[in-house]
PDB file of C-alpha atoms and ligand atoms in Angstrom:
ATOM      1  CA  SER Y   1     -16.470-120.517  41.287  1.00  0.00           C
ATOM      2  CA  VAL Y   2     -18.166-123.446  39.810  1.00  0.00           C
ATOM      3  CA  GLY Y   3     -16.121-125.711  37.451  1.00  0.00           C
ATOM      4  CA  PRO Y   4     -14.251-123.356  34.930  1.00  0.00           C
ATOM      5  CA  TYR Y   5     -16.644-120.507  35.803  1.00  0.00           C
ATOM      6  CA  GLN Y   6     -16.496-117.571  38.318  1.00  0.00           C
ATOM      7  CA  ILE Y   7     -19.864-116.081  39.299  1.00  0.00           C
ATOM      8  CA  ASP Y   8     -20.168-112.586  40.597  1.00  0.00           C
ATOM      9  CA  MET Y   9     -22.966-112.732  43.024  1.00  0.00           C
ATOM     10  CA  THR Y  10     -22.955-108.898  43.454  1.00  0.00           C
ATOM     11  CA  GLN Y  11     -24.057-108.519  39.843  1.00  0.00           C
ATOM     12  CA  SER Y  12     -27.679-109.761  39.460  1.00  0.00           C
ATOM     13  CA  LEU Y  13     -29.060-109.619  35.903  1.00  0.00           C
ATOM     14  CA  GLY Y  14     -32.446-110.524  36.779  1.00  0.00           C
ATOM     15  CA  LYS Y  15     -34.699-112.719  39.129  1.00  0.00           C
ATOM     16  CA  GLY Y  16     -36.664-115.706  38.083  1.00  0.00           C
ATOM     17  CA  THR Y  17     -39.304-117.890  39.768  1.00  0.00           C
ATOM     18  CA  PHE Y  18     -36.791-120.080  41.588  1.00  0.00           C
ATOM     19  CA  GLY Y  19     -33.396-118.416  40.955  1.00  0.00           C
ATOM     20  CA  VAL Y  20     -31.358-115.540  40.242  1.00  0.00           C
ATOM     21  CA  VAL Y  21     -29.240-114.767  37.228  1.00  0.00           C
ATOM     22  CA  TYR Y  22     -25.731-113.354  37.746  1.00  0.00           C
ATOM     23  CA  LEU Y  23     -22.956-112.207  35.672  1.00  0.00           C
ATOM     24  CA  GLY Y  24     -19.946-114.559  35.530  1.00  0.00           C
ATOM     25  CA  LYS Y  25     -16.968-115.381  33.401  1.00  0.00           C
ATOM     26  CA  GLU Y  26     -15.185-118.375  32.127  1.00  0.00           C
ATOM     27  CA  ILE Y  27     -11.971-117.999  33.997  1.00  0.00           C
ATOM     28  CA  LYS Y  28      -9.463-119.091  31.248  1.00  0.00           C
ATOM     29  CA  SER Y  29     -10.963-117.163  28.248  1.00  0.00           C
ATOM     30  CA  GLN Y  30     -12.415-114.410  30.506  1.00  0.00           C
ATOM     31  CA  GLU Y  31     -15.452-114.706  28.350  1.00  0.00           C
ATOM     32  CA  ILE Y  32     -18.555-113.102  30.162  1.00  0.00           C
ATOM     33  CA  VAL Y  33     -21.579-115.305  30.792  1.00  0.00           C
ATOM     34  CA  ALA Y  34     -24.900-115.302  32.533  1.00  0.00           C
ATOM     35  CA  VAL Y  35     -25.423-117.859  35.291  1.00  0.00           C
ATOM     36  CA  LYS Y  36     -28.835-118.807  36.479  1.00  0.00           C
ATOM     37  CA  VAL Y  37     -28.483-120.202  40.019  1.00  0.00           C
ATOM     38  CA  ILE Y  38     -31.302-122.171  41.532  1.00  0.00           C
ATOM     39  CA  ASN Y  39     -30.844-122.653  45.182  1.00  0.00           C
ATOM     40  CA  LEU Y  40     -32.201-125.985  46.343  1.00  0.00           C
ATOM     41  CA  LYS Y  41     -31.609-125.197  50.041  1.00  0.00           C
ATOM     42  CA  GLY Y  42     -34.526-123.613  51.708  1.00  0.00           C
ATOM     43  CA  ASN Y  43     -36.685-125.202  49.038  1.00  0.00           C
ATOM     44  CA  GLU Y  44     -36.666-128.705  50.673  1.00  0.00           C
ATOM     45  CA  LYS Y  45     -40.260-129.146  50.257  1.00  0.00           C
ATOM     46  CA  GLN Y  46     -40.325-128.642  46.473  1.00  0.00           C
ATOM     47  CA  LEU Y  47     -36.734-130.008  45.976  1.00  0.00           C
ATOM     48  CA  ASP Y  48     -37.757-132.849  43.803  1.00  0.00           C
ATOM     49  CA  SER Y  49     -40.014-130.995  41.537  1.00  0.00           C
ATOM     50  CA  ILE Y  50     -37.631-128.059  41.087  1.00  0.00           C
ATOM     51  CA  ALA Y  51     -34.794-130.353  40.262  1.00  0.00           C
ATOM     52  CA  LYS Y  52     -36.938-132.108  37.803  1.00  0.00           C
ATOM     53  CA  LEU Y  53     -37.927-128.906  36.180  1.00  0.00           C
ATOM     54  CA  CYS Y  54     -34.316-127.761  35.950  1.00  0.00           C
ATOM     55  CA  GLN Y  55     -33.325-131.230  34.422  1.00  0.00           C
ATOM     56  CA  ASN Y  56     -36.026-130.626  31.844  1.00  0.00           C
ATOM     57  CA  GLU Y  57     -34.914-127.137  31.003  1.00  0.00           C
ATOM     58  CA  TYR Y  58     -31.306-128.297  30.767  1.00  0.00           C
ATOM     59  CA  GLN Y  59     -32.210-131.232  28.476  1.00  0.00           C
ATOM     60  CA  ILE Y  60     -34.193-128.814  26.108  1.00  0.00           C
ATOM     61  CA  MET Y  61     -31.459-126.131  26.111  1.00  0.00           C
ATOM     62  CA  GLN Y  62     -28.866-128.733  25.229  1.00  0.00           C
ATOM     63  CA  ARG Y  63     -30.748-129.759  22.068  1.00  0.00           C
ATOM     64  CA  LEU Y  64     -31.120-126.109  20.797  1.00  0.00           C
ATOM     65  CA  GLN Y  65     -28.331-124.344  18.800  1.00  0.00           C
ATOM     66  CA  HIS Y  66     -29.536-121.328  16.933  1.00  0.00           C
ATOM     67  CA  SER Y  67     -28.562-117.732  16.823  1.00  0.00           C
ATOM     68  CA  ASN Y  68     -31.949-116.670  17.928  1.00  0.00           C
ATOM     69  CA  LEU Y  69     -32.074-119.001  20.932  1.00  0.00           C
ATOM     70  CA  VAL Y  70     -30.076-118.287  24.113  1.00  0.00           C
ATOM     71  CA  LYS Y  71     -27.321-120.755  24.162  1.00  0.00           C
ATOM     72  CA  LEU Y  72     -26.489-123.036  27.125  1.00  0.00           C
ATOM     73  CA  TYR Y  73     -22.751-123.488  27.673  1.00  0.00           C
ATOM     74  CA  GLN Y  74     -22.773-125.765  30.600  1.00  0.00           C
ATOM     75  CA  PHE Y  75     -25.118-127.182  33.330  1.00  0.00           C
ATOM     76  CA  GLN Y  76     -23.917-128.106  36.806  1.00  0.00           C
ATOM     77  CA  ARG Y  77     -25.614-129.556  39.871  1.00  0.00           C
ATOM     78  CA  THR Y  78     -24.053-129.380  43.350  1.00  0.00           C
ATOM     79  CA  GLN Y  79     -25.476-130.436  46.682  1.00  0.00           C
ATOM     80  CA  ASN Y  80     -27.367-127.170  47.111  1.00  0.00           C
ATOM     81  CA  ASN Y  81     -27.491-125.433  43.645  1.00  0.00           C
ATOM     82  CA  MET Y  82     -28.173-125.934  40.038  1.00  0.00           C
ATOM     83  CA  TYR Y  83     -26.280-123.693  37.653  1.00  0.00           C
ATOM     84  CA  PHE Y  84     -27.071-122.781  34.039  1.00  0.00           C
ATOM     85  CA  MET Y  85     -24.129-121.173  32.253  1.00  0.00           C
ATOM     86  CA  MET Y  86     -25.518-119.234  29.400  1.00  0.00           C
ATOM     87  CA  GLU Y  87     -24.770-116.833  26.651  1.00  0.00           C
ATOM     88  CA  TYR Y  88     -24.835-113.387  28.247  1.00  0.00           C
ATOM     89  CA  CYS Y  89     -27.303-111.042  26.529  1.00  0.00           C
ATOM     90  CA  GLU Y  90     -26.029-107.504  27.186  1.00  0.00           C
ATOM     91  CA  GLY Y  91     -28.949-105.877  25.878  1.00  0.00           C
ATOM     92  CA  GLY Y  92     -31.258-107.293  28.535  1.00  0.00           C
ATOM     93  CA  THR Y  93     -34.928-108.257  28.042  1.00  0.00           C
ATOM     94  CA  LEU Y  94     -37.044-107.164  25.005  1.00  0.00           C
ATOM     95  CA  ASP Y  95     -39.196-104.926  27.126  1.00  0.00           C
ATOM     96  CA  SER Y  96     -36.139-103.068  28.651  1.00  0.00           C
ATOM     97  CA  TYR Y  97     -34.590-102.771  25.055  1.00  0.00           C
ATOM     98  CA  ILE Y  98     -37.839-101.291  23.663  1.00  0.00           C
ATOM     99  CA  ALA Y  99     -37.969 -98.837  26.644  1.00  0.00           C
ATOM    100  CA  ARG Y 100     -34.433 -97.637  25.867  1.00  0.00           C
ATOM    101  CA  LYS Y 101     -34.917 -97.483  22.131  1.00  0.00           C
ATOM    102  CA  CYS Y 102     -38.360 -95.573  22.246  1.00  0.00           C
ATOM    103  CA  PRO Y 103     -37.702 -91.829  21.673  1.00  0.00           C
ATOM    104  CA  HIS Y 104     -40.985 -90.961  23.451  1.00  0.00           C
ATOM    105  CA  LYS Y 105     -40.710 -90.277  27.140  1.00  0.00           C
ATOM    106  CA  ASN Y 106     -43.801 -90.766  29.522  1.00  0.00           C
ATOM    107  CA  GLN Y 107     -45.694 -92.577  26.778  1.00  0.00           C
ATOM    108  CA  LEU Y 108     -46.332 -96.118  25.548  1.00  0.00           C
ATOM    109  CA  LYS Y 109     -42.951 -97.800  24.501  1.00  0.00           C
ATOM    110  CA  PHE Y 110     -42.832 -99.383  21.091  1.00  0.00           C
ATOM    111  CA  LEU Y 111     -40.625 -99.795  18.204  1.00  0.00           C
ATOM    112  CA  ALA Y 112     -40.858 -98.262  14.694  1.00  0.00           C
ATOM    113  CA  GLU Y 113     -42.359-100.805  12.333  1.00  0.00           C
ATOM    114  CA  SER Y 114     -39.254-101.370  10.362  1.00  0.00           C
ATOM    115  CA  GLU Y 115     -37.227-102.104  13.433  1.00  0.00           C
ATOM    116  CA  ALA Y 116     -40.075-104.173  15.043  1.00  0.00           C
ATOM    117  CA  ARG Y 117     -40.166-106.383  11.824  1.00  0.00           C
ATOM    118  CA  ILE Y 118     -36.467-107.226  12.159  1.00  0.00           C
ATOM    119  CA  ILE Y 119     -36.837-108.279  15.831  1.00  0.00           C
ATOM    120  CA  LEU Y 120     -40.046-110.116  15.170  1.00  0.00           C
ATOM    121  CA  SER Y 121     -38.670-112.167  12.298  1.00  0.00           C
ATOM    122  CA  GLN Y 122     -35.608-113.030  14.453  1.00  0.00           C
ATOM    123  CA  ILE Y 123     -37.985-114.369  17.087  1.00  0.00           C
ATOM    124  CA  VAL Y 124     -39.917-116.507  14.609  1.00  0.00           C
ATOM    125  CA  ASN Y 125     -36.621-117.739  13.073  1.00  0.00           C
ATOM    126  CA  GLY Y 126     -35.643-118.851  16.671  1.00  0.00           C
ATOM    127  CA  TYR Y 127     -38.920-120.474  17.130  1.00  0.00           C
ATOM    128  CA  LYS Y 128     -38.503-122.407  13.957  1.00  0.00           C
ATOM    129  CA  ALA Y 129     -35.425-124.033  15.236  1.00  0.00           C
ATOM    130  CA  MET Y 130     -37.549-125.115  18.310  1.00  0.00           C
ATOM    131  CA  TYR Y 131     -40.304-126.471  15.904  1.00  0.00           C
ATOM    132  CA  ASP Y 132     -37.706-128.409  14.024  1.00  0.00           C
ATOM    133  CA  GLN Y 133     -36.803-130.173  17.223  1.00  0.00           C
ATOM    134  CA  ASN Y 134     -40.476-130.711  18.306  1.00  0.00           C
ATOM    135  CA  ILE Y 135     -40.161-128.396  21.174  1.00  0.00           C
ATOM    136  CA  VAL Y 136     -43.008-126.249  22.477  1.00  0.00           C
ATOM    137  CA  HIS Y 137     -42.025-123.089  24.518  1.00  0.00           C
ATOM    138  CA  ARG Y 138     -45.291-122.146  26.558  1.00  0.00           C
ATOM    139  CA  ASP Y 139     -43.937-118.964  28.256  1.00  0.00           C
ATOM    140  CA  LEU Y 140     -43.167-116.657  25.495  1.00  0.00           C
ATOM    141  CA  LYS Y 141     -43.295-113.058  26.625  1.00  0.00           C
ATOM    142  CA  PRO Y 142     -41.162-109.951  26.293  1.00  0.00           C
ATOM    143  CA  SER Y 143     -39.224-110.685  29.492  1.00  0.00           C
ATOM    144  CA  ASN Y 144     -38.208-114.091  28.208  1.00  0.00           C
ATOM    145  CA  ILE Y 145     -36.887-112.741  24.915  1.00  0.00           C
ATOM    146  CA  LEU Y 146     -33.392-111.367  25.426  1.00  0.00           C
ATOM    147  CA  MET Y 147     -31.311-108.977  23.263  1.00  0.00           C
ATOM    148  CA  ASN Y 148     -27.706-109.605  22.413  1.00  0.00           C
ATOM    149  CA  LYS Y 149     -25.907-106.916  20.186  1.00  0.00           C
ATOM    150  CA  GLY Y 150     -29.355-105.964  18.631  1.00  0.00           C
ATOM    151  CA  VAL Y 151     -30.222-109.560  17.998  1.00  0.00           C
ATOM    152  CA  ALA Y 152     -33.315-111.119  19.603  1.00  0.00           C
ATOM    153  CA  LYS Y 153     -33.011-114.510  21.350  1.00  0.00           C
ATOM    154  CA  ILE Y 154     -35.733-116.666  22.849  1.00  0.00           C
ATOM    155  CA  SER Y 155     -34.943-117.749  26.403  1.00  0.00           C
ATOM    156  CA  ASP Y 156     -36.327-119.361  29.613  1.00  0.00           C
ATOM    157  CA  PHE Y 157     -37.227-122.746  28.528  1.00  0.00           C
ATOM    158  CA  GLY Y 158     -38.614-123.784  31.926  1.00  0.00           C
ATOM    159  CA  PHE Y 159     -41.997-124.592  30.695  1.00  0.00           C
ATOM    160  CA  SER Y 160     -40.895-126.135  27.396  1.00  0.00           C
ATOM    161  CA  LYS Y 161     -41.540-129.628  26.483  1.00  0.00           C
ATOM    162  CA  ILE Y 162     -40.300-132.038  23.810  1.00  0.00           C
ATOM    163  CA  LEU Y 163     -43.183-133.493  21.890  1.00  0.00           C
ATOM    164  CA  PHE Y 164     -43.569-136.576  19.669  1.00  0.00           C
ATOM    165  CA  ASP Y 165     -46.021-134.950  17.211  1.00  0.00           C
ATOM    166  CA  PHE Y 166     -45.584-131.147  17.325  1.00  0.00           C
ATOM    167  CA  GLU Y 167     -48.656-130.304  15.186  1.00  0.00           C
ATOM    168  CA  ASN Y 168     -51.280-132.756  16.705  1.00  0.00           C
ATOM    169  CA  GLN Y 169     -50.154-133.399  20.364  1.00  0.00           C
ATOM    170  CA  VAL Y 170     -52.729-132.338  22.983  1.00  0.00           C
ATOM    171  CA  LEU Y 171     -51.184-130.412  25.884  1.00  0.00           C
ATOM    172  CA  GLN Y 172     -52.913-129.928  29.336  1.00  0.00           C
ATOM    173  CA  THR Y 173     -50.326-128.532  31.592  1.00  0.00           C
ATOM    174  CA  PHE Y 174     -51.323-125.116  32.942  1.00  0.00           C
ATOM    175  CA  ALA Y 175     -48.426-122.959  32.011  1.00  0.00           C
ATOM    176  CA  GLY Y 176     -47.437-119.401  31.132  1.00  0.00           C
ATOM    177  CA  THR Y 177     -48.156-115.852  32.081  1.00  0.00           C
ATOM    178  CA  PRO Y 178     -51.746-114.526  32.145  1.00  0.00           C
ATOM    179  CA  LEU Y 179     -51.354-111.606  29.688  1.00  0.00           C
ATOM    180  CA  TYR Y 180     -49.728-113.865  27.070  1.00  0.00           C
ATOM    181  CA  MET Y 181     -51.690-117.068  27.711  1.00  0.00           C
ATOM    182  CA  SER Y 182     -53.980-118.428  24.920  1.00  0.00           C
ATOM    183  CA  PRO Y 183     -57.664-118.579  25.718  1.00  0.00           C
ATOM    184  CA  GLN Y 184     -57.480-122.431  25.800  1.00  0.00           C
ATOM    185  CA  ILE Y 185     -55.189-122.196  28.727  1.00  0.00           C
ATOM    186  CA  LEU Y 186     -56.991-119.245  30.491  1.00  0.00           C
ATOM    187  CA  ASN Y 187     -60.530-120.483  30.190  1.00  0.00           C
ATOM    188  CA  PRO Y 188     -61.703-123.721  31.719  1.00  0.00           C
ATOM    189  CA  GLN Y 189     -64.415-123.728  29.077  1.00  0.00           C
ATOM    190  CA  PHE Y 190     -61.860-125.314  26.792  1.00  0.00           C
ATOM    191  CA  GLN Y 191     -61.174-128.088  29.324  1.00  0.00           C
ATOM    192  CA  ARG Y 192     -57.608-126.702  29.452  1.00  0.00           C
ATOM    193  CA  GLN Y 193     -56.724-128.708  26.445  1.00  0.00           C
ATOM    194  CA  TYR Y 194     -54.531-126.949  23.951  1.00  0.00           C
ATOM    195  CA  SER Y 195     -52.176-127.508  21.029  1.00  0.00           C
ATOM    196  CA  THR Y 196     -48.849-125.876  20.234  1.00  0.00           C
ATOM    197  CA  LYS Y 197     -50.816-123.073  18.615  1.00  0.00           C
ATOM    198  CA  THR Y 198     -50.778-121.670  22.217  1.00  0.00           C
ATOM    199  CA  ASP Y 199     -47.351-120.249  21.294  1.00  0.00           C
ATOM    200  CA  ILE Y 200     -48.686-118.581  18.087  1.00  0.00           C
ATOM    201  CA  TRP Y 201     -51.118-116.780  20.418  1.00  0.00           C
ATOM    202  CA  SER Y 202     -48.382-115.648  22.568  1.00  0.00           C
ATOM    203  CA  LEU Y 203     -46.366-114.484  19.688  1.00  0.00           C
ATOM    204  CA  GLY Y 204     -49.347-112.490  18.399  1.00  0.00           C
ATOM    205  CA  ILE Y 205     -49.553-110.729  21.676  1.00  0.00           C
ATOM    206  CA  ILE Y 206     -45.758-109.928  21.469  1.00  0.00           C
ATOM    207  CA  PHE Y 207     -46.168-108.736  17.942  1.00  0.00           C
ATOM    208  CA  TYR Y 208     -48.834-106.293  19.067  1.00  0.00           C
ATOM    209  CA  GLU Y 209     -46.986-105.155  22.049  1.00  0.00           C
ATOM    210  CA  VAL Y 210     -43.791-104.432  20.120  1.00  0.00           C
ATOM    211  CA  LEU Y 211     -45.690-102.341  17.601  1.00  0.00           C
ATOM    212  CA  TYR Y 212     -48.162-100.710  19.921  1.00  0.00           C
ATOM    213  CA  GLY Y 213     -46.475-100.517  23.314  1.00  0.00           C
ATOM    214  CA  GLN Y 214     -49.166-102.424  25.155  1.00  0.00           C
ATOM    215  CA  THR Y 215     -50.945-105.801  24.994  1.00  0.00           C
ATOM    216  CA  PRO Y 216     -54.257-105.806  23.137  1.00  0.00           C
ATOM    217  CA  TRP Y 217     -56.308-106.898  26.226  1.00  0.00           C
ATOM    218  CA  ARG Y 218     -55.490-105.867  29.609  1.00  0.00           C
ATOM    219  CA  ALA Y 219     -57.361-106.682  32.825  1.00  0.00           C
ATOM    220  CA  THR Y 220     -56.927-106.811  36.663  1.00  0.00           C
ATOM    221  CA  SER Y 221     -58.112-110.484  37.037  1.00  0.00           C
ATOM    222  CA  PHE Y 222     -57.885-113.525  35.079  1.00  0.00           C
ATOM    223  CA  GLN Y 223     -61.825-113.737  34.802  1.00  0.00           C
ATOM    224  CA  GLU Y 224     -61.912-110.280  33.315  1.00  0.00           C
ATOM    225  CA  LEU Y 225     -59.006-110.990  30.823  1.00  0.00           C
ATOM    226  CA  MET Y 226     -60.890-114.063  29.663  1.00  0.00           C
ATOM    227  CA  VAL Y 227     -64.150-112.329  29.039  1.00  0.00           C
ATOM    228  CA  LYS Y 228     -62.391-109.467  27.219  1.00  0.00           C
ATOM    229  CA  ILE Y 229     -60.449-111.731  24.920  1.00  0.00           C
ATOM    230  CA  GLN Y 230     -63.561-113.611  24.009  1.00  0.00           C
ATOM    231  CA  GLN Y 231     -66.060-110.679  23.723  1.00  0.00           C
ATOM    232  CA  VAL Y 232     -64.054-107.543  22.836  1.00  0.00           C
ATOM    233  CA  PRO Y 233     -62.706-107.577  19.168  1.00  0.00           C
ATOM    234  CA  ILE Y 234     -59.019-106.763  18.929  1.00  0.00           C
ATOM    235  CA  LYS Y 235     -58.543-102.944  18.350  1.00  0.00           C
ATOM    236  CA  PHE Y 236     -55.625-101.391  16.365  1.00  0.00           C
ATOM    237  CA  PRO Y 237     -55.042 -97.777  17.584  1.00  0.00           C
ATOM    238  CA  SER Y 238     -54.386 -95.240  14.680  1.00  0.00           C
ATOM    239  CA  ILE Y 239     -51.229 -94.131  16.490  1.00  0.00           C
ATOM    240  CA  PRO Y 240     -48.717 -95.466  16.149  1.00  0.00           C
ATOM    241  CA  LYS Y 241     -49.306 -96.044  12.506  1.00  0.00           C
ATOM    242  CA  VAL Y 242     -48.845 -99.787  11.575  1.00  0.00           C
ATOM    243  CA  SER Y 243     -49.237-101.460   8.128  1.00  0.00           C
ATOM    244  CA  ASP Y 244     -52.466-103.233   7.186  1.00  0.00           C
ATOM    245  CA  GLN Y 245     -50.283-106.299   6.651  1.00  0.00           C
ATOM    246  CA  MET Y 246     -48.892-106.430  10.105  1.00  0.00           C
ATOM    247  CA  LYS Y 247     -52.522-105.887  11.437  1.00  0.00           C
ATOM    248  CA  GLN Y 248     -53.763-108.841   9.436  1.00  0.00           C
ATOM    249  CA  ILE Y 249     -51.010-110.993  10.491  1.00  0.00           C
ATOM    250  CA  ILE Y 250     -51.702-110.231  14.152  1.00  0.00           C
ATOM    251  CA  SER Y 251     -55.363-110.664  13.850  1.00  0.00           C
ATOM    252  CA  LYS Y 252     -54.819-114.206  12.353  1.00  0.00           C
ATOM    253  CA  MET Y 253     -52.502-115.184  15.115  1.00  0.00           C
ATOM    254  CA  LEU Y 254     -54.941-113.949  17.849  1.00  0.00           C
ATOM    255  CA  LYS Y 255     -58.039-115.927  16.594  1.00  0.00           C
ATOM    256  CA  VAL Y 256     -59.678-117.398  19.662  1.00  0.00           C
ATOM    257  CA  GLU Y 257     -60.554-120.733  18.112  1.00  0.00           C
ATOM    258  CA  GLU Y 258     -57.343-122.793  17.448  1.00  0.00           C
ATOM    259  CA  LYS Y 259     -58.735-123.977  14.111  1.00  0.00           C
ATOM    260  CA  ASP Y 260     -59.010-120.459  12.854  1.00  0.00           C
ATOM    261  CA  ARG Y 261     -55.686-119.320  14.199  1.00  0.00           C
ATOM    262  CA  MET Y 262     -52.588-118.963  11.906  1.00  0.00           C
ATOM    263  CA  SER Y 263     -50.781-122.328  11.356  1.00  0.00           C
ATOM    264  CA  TRP Y 264     -47.078-122.907  11.911  1.00  0.00           C
ATOM    265  CA  ASP Y 265     -46.624-123.265   8.174  1.00  0.00           C
ATOM    266  CA  GLU Y 266     -48.142-119.875   7.460  1.00  0.00           C
ATOM    267  CA  LEU Y 267     -46.186-118.308  10.195  1.00  0.00           C
ATOM    268  CA  PHE Y 268     -42.852-119.590   8.930  1.00  0.00           C
ATOM    269  CA  GLN Y 269     -43.747-118.508   5.393  1.00  0.00           C
ATOM    270  CA  LEU Y 270     -44.479-114.938   6.328  1.00  0.00           C
ATOM    271  CA  GLN Y 271     -41.874-112.428   5.019  1.00  0.00           C
ATOM    272  CA  ILE Y 272     -41.910-110.303   8.090  1.00  0.00           C
ATOM    273  CA  GLN Y 273     -38.692-108.562   7.421  1.00  0.00           C
ATOM    274  CA  GLN Y 274     -39.127-107.698   3.740  1.00  0.00           C
ATOM    275  CA  ASP Y 275     -39.459-104.145   3.105  1.00  0.00           C
ATOM    276  CA  GLN Y 276     -43.024-102.824   3.559  1.00  0.00           C
ATOM    277  CA  GLU Y 277     -43.785-101.471   0.081  1.00  0.00           C
ATOM    278  CA  SER Y 278     -43.057-104.805  -1.712  1.00  0.00           C
ATOM    279  CA  LEU Y 279     -45.419-106.340   0.586  1.00  0.00           C
ATOM    280  CA  VAL Y 280     -48.672-104.523  -0.167  1.00  0.00           C
ATOM    281  CA  ASN Y 281     -50.833-107.727  -0.844  1.00  0.00           C
TER     282      ASN Y 281
HETATM  283  P1  LIG L 301     -37.167-117.647  35.070  1.00  0.00           P
HETATM  284  O1  LIG L 301     -37.405-118.985  34.430  1.00  0.00           O
HETATM  285  O2  LIG L 301     -37.163-117.798  36.700  1.00  0.00           O
HETATM  286  O3  LIG L 301     -38.211-116.686  34.646  1.00  0.00           O
HETATM  287  P2  LIG L 301     -35.186-116.517  33.450  1.00  0.00           P
HETATM  288  O4  LIG L 301     -34.475-117.554  32.683  1.00  0.00           O
HETATM  289  O5  LIG L 301     -36.410-116.013  32.559  1.00  0.00           O
HETATM  290  O6  LIG L 301     -35.754-117.103  34.723  1.00  0.00           O
HETATM  291  O7  LIG L 301     -34.360-115.304  33.738  1.00  0.00           O
HETATM  292  C1  LIG L 301     -34.881-114.292  34.633  1.00  0.00           C
HETATM  293  C2  LIG L 301     -34.306-112.938  34.185  1.00  0.00           C
HETATM  294  O8  LIG L 301     -32.903-112.896  34.241  1.00  0.00           O
HETATM  295  C3  LIG L 301     -34.711-112.616  32.713  1.00  0.00           C
HETATM  296  O9  LIG L 301     -35.952-112.000  32.584  1.00  0.00           O
HETATM  297  C4  LIG L 301     -33.500-111.659  32.545  1.00  0.00           C
HETATM  298  O10 LIG L 301     -33.880-110.397  32.892  1.00  0.00           O
HETATM  299  C5  LIG L 301     -32.350-112.161  33.115  1.00  0.00           C
HETATM  300  N1  LIG L 301     -31.579-113.112  32.275  1.00  0.00           N
HETATM  301  C6  LIG L 301     -31.745-114.289  32.168  1.00  0.00           C
HETATM  302  N2  LIG L 301     -30.933-114.971  31.268  1.00  0.00           N
HETATM  303  C7  LIG L 301     -30.079-113.984  30.852  1.00  0.00           C
HETATM  304  C8  LIG L 301     -28.954-113.973  30.026  1.00  0.00           C
HETATM  305  N3  LIG L 301     -28.580-115.024  29.335  1.00  0.00           N
HETATM  306  N4  LIG L 301     -28.372-112.784  29.677  1.00  0.00           N
HETATM  307  C9  LIG L 301     -28.941-111.683  30.413  1.00  0.00           C
HETATM  308  N5  LIG L 301     -29.880-111.551  31.281  1.00  0.00           N
HETATM  309  C10 LIG L 301     -30.451-112.823  31.453  1.00  0.00           C
HETATM  310 MG1  LIG L 302     -38.406-115.888  32.643  1.00  0.00          MG
HETATM  311 MG1  LIG L 303     -38.330-120.265  33.665  1.00  0.00          MG
END
């Protein structure tokens, strides 16, 4: 056990870049928690950089308190390990949730638009709380969105950063996961300079994937993905049927040029969850 928490090392909930997430519980209350354990031993070479990254993730999680963001209960560092005691999301990742919910077998897995809208608006609400704290995420993807009793929660703040000027700050760190990376991060043509709108891009890919069961551009290499994004216009399959309004929102989120892409104000003003009929124009 670590402090007031007991960790069950036989129950792994998922694997991360540096650590493993286990089931645990708070001993007194018996409350179930998720514990991300980063083992520093055996990582001697990168020890300082891993410790720094974890410290950053901890400081960011500490600042964030919102029902659509995974909560941190406690952070602990021992000689060999770092521990993040977090809210346990019993529904697992958004991709696994969609796979379970989708009635079709052996087909693309997606949600019905009405349900997708609820989940997507929850993700945007969670992001708004990050925005209000000047925090950019930089690794938004379905495996970093967790489900707790049907409610979506943004998690994994490992690439997140606290900014001075959220709207105008120029970012340069290469971060993210290829299929969800904005063209500014993917393509050296943009000098690897990007703004926080990089997260609007990733959200646009997530919106598309939740509604269609796959990402809009797929490739087997970085290079191929980059070329497709910039040369192949986004396609919206006729099945499943998705409202024109959602398609317009996604198109605006996935503009290659940052200046053409949806702004944060526009995103936060969308009425994603409102019923579809009342939304026709
Ligand atoms: P990494 O930063 O290394 O990607 P994550 O924080 O994303 O690590 O966690 C890795 C995986 O562990 C997630 O994709 C998910 O499957 C699982 N996981 C993480 N946090 C929780 C949680 N709070 N509740 C349930 N499962 C979790
Ligand atoms: Mg992750
Ligand atoms: Mg991480």
